[in-house]
Amino acid sequence: MIKQIFYVIMVIGLPCYAQTQTTVKGTVQGVNGQTLPFANVIGIEPKGQALIKGVMSDKDGTFVLTLEIQDTCLVQISYLGYKSHTFSIAPNTELNAGNIMLHEEISTLGAIEVRALKPLYEQKIDRTIVNVEGSIMSKGNSLLSALSKSPSVRVNMSSGEISLSGKQGILILIDGKPIRLERQDLLNYLSNLQADNIATIELITSPPANYDAQGAGVINITTIKKKDGLLGQVSPSFGFSKRPKYGNGLNLSYQKNKFYSYALINTTLNYDLENVTITTVSETLAKSSDLTIARKPKTALYTGELGMEYQLTEKSTIGAMVSLLQSDWFMNANAKSVIINENGQSNLSTHSYEENQLNRKLYNLNFRHKFNANQSMNIDVDHIDFTRKNPTIYTVTDQNTSQTSRFLSSATTPVNVSTIKTDWGLLISEKVKLDFGLKTAFSKFTNNVTVANEQNSSWIDDPAFKNEFKLNEDIYAGYVSADYKPNTKWNLKAGIRYEHYNLKLTSATEGQIIGRYVGNLFPSFFATYQLEKESSINFSIVNRIQRPGFLILAPYFYFFDQNTLTTGNPSILPARVNQVQVGYSFPNFNLSLQYNTEQAPILDFQPIINPSLLLFEIKPFQGIMNHNFNMNLNYTIEPSKWWTARINFIGYRNNQKFNVGSVAYQRNIFGYDATTTQTFSFRKVADIEITAGYYSANIYGTLDIIARRQVDAGIRKKLKSGTVVTFSVSDIFNTGTQWPNRSNLTQSDLNYYFNFDAEGPVFRWSLNIPIGSAKTTKEKRETGSADELNRIR
């Protein structure tokens, strides 16, 4: 720790780089962060408004305006469909204006409202941006629903996996902050969080060096934050399928002079109905089992985020943020098992009552300082407290003998994480920019797991499952990244990141299980070449790592019944990922080709036979190699002024190698996902949106993922008061909320079928009631705990 503080102090003390030319530099953006190419940037006299000099922003929105003036003048930035932005500059000044946000200009011509519309998809050098805010289907629906409709994203409710371009192990961020939840808890959280306050979803298939090396890719979800006076919105919603769902969101912000604050509050109460089917056949265990489960979970989710910023001086800003999450998940489930073995047929019924209570608190302090027009610094200090309590009581009745027995499983997991992160930006010249930074992260947790059987009204611990795990993990990281623009055609970016990883895992019964002390380098390179007519070619190569989640290393136990168990695997090692991507971008058209190799991939939720415990286990294991090649195509057309059609297609080939016991497997598959969004805008009446998707069969380790298809529709009406009323139907034909998986590897005695069937269709009504008269997006801040909040997945 002392070394890290020394490094921070040493780098902060670097000499500042300064110039004395009268120059204005910056990047022109829309309110959601999209760059605005070819914007007009002009210097004008303050009195007569005479033009002094003008330039246009580049393809990426950047500009440099050099002026020869003797008195203060005005700089005006304008872009078609947006309000102009004007500010003054004194002579002999060099100003780095940073990101300059232009707001949409809305004007009324008679009864016709004219609005500058954002494209649904935007392509940048290292990411695709999905502008969710304007989508009808996002209103009143869950964040998971909005995420699953994003191009290249696939959600599997059976295995709990979220994949991006065919890659598992994706880092999920909200406003740059990962969510410290394990796999199924993360899906429950996203499915119960409203999407009304979501601005964009950034799909980062090739993360640069300033991102943590954890994860095969990054999905960053940015929320709407408002500024300029007191503004906000209230978003109540009601949904119904077989059981009701309620939600409400409040988004408030206040800005005056140097002070800015905001509050985001979200509450949901969802009653769901889920049906799970598990079929297993094993010669090793000498039995077959058919299990059907009717689950009735109730989820009460409360989230809140409070933040503030204060501008100390013209160059310095200090801020603080508190984020709270409380999830209370209760479930009654009734399971029926038919087991056939050498003793004949047994018919068991199992009633289980499960509680899953999650509590997370995140505290952030941040400081930003601009030394001059060319050098800036950000510091983030985070602390996270997380607790998970998961008791479950099972009552098993043998229908043949009417005998009843009870057992319980319980896990209590407190986690503490502290991070310090510093970033510096240095503009060396108009063509070269350097970014570099340091980060430390310290994590520790204790995981108490217990399985006990009831005997004579007392609970007797089962020594095969009772244990206490303790984990300590320290990560020390540093990165350097350089942007170079040799001319107007080329844009080059290269970076390297180093992470030193210390991990110690101990068990009360086994002592030290894991001791790892490893250092890794993660290089990255990006190149963009500007063609004619606003088209470009881009290329990237990155190296990443996928570390196992905390609960994989220190496992929990969950029983579907007495014969089927889900758990973790402390022997899992980190996996290395290499990725190469080339793409072509044209207005309304994007095409990319990507090739990934993953060494020792982590294959989660895999069926395994445990002959010593006479159980069918569902747990992660280590593969040998994954190869993935995919092609991603996004295309937008406008058949008429009132009709916009968006098409996304991803084709892929997966090749996976792994061992099950002593048997080696190599599996291959060709597949594709095709989705479309059709938007019809009738300004005097309403807007209509229809989305449809087909997701072909895929493979994931031992599992075959069966094809799915889904159709959704929604209608939106904006009232004169500014209130927006939305009605939507998800999964109209009840074909997209079923996630069947199967495994049929007879050489390894794996005959397994698992199907998760959620409710569908779901009907939702929602309101968006504005507070204030304008709506703009505050620049999103990222805290320093970007990797750590995701490790309990």
Coordinates of N, CA and C in Angstrom, one line a residue, residues 55 232 374 408 421:
V55 N -13.3 26.4 -38.5 CA -12.8 25.0 -38.9 C -14.0 24.1 -38.7
G232 N -36.1 16.4 -13.6 CA -36.2 15.0 -13.3 C -37.4 14.4 -14.0
N374 N -3.5 21.2 -21.5 CA -3.0 19.9 -22.1 C -2.8 18.8 -21.1
L408 N -31.7 -28.5 5.3 CA -31.5 -27.1 5.0 C -30.1 -26.8 4.4
K421 N -7.8 4.6 -7.6 CA -7.5 4.6 -9.1 C -7.2 6.1 -9.5

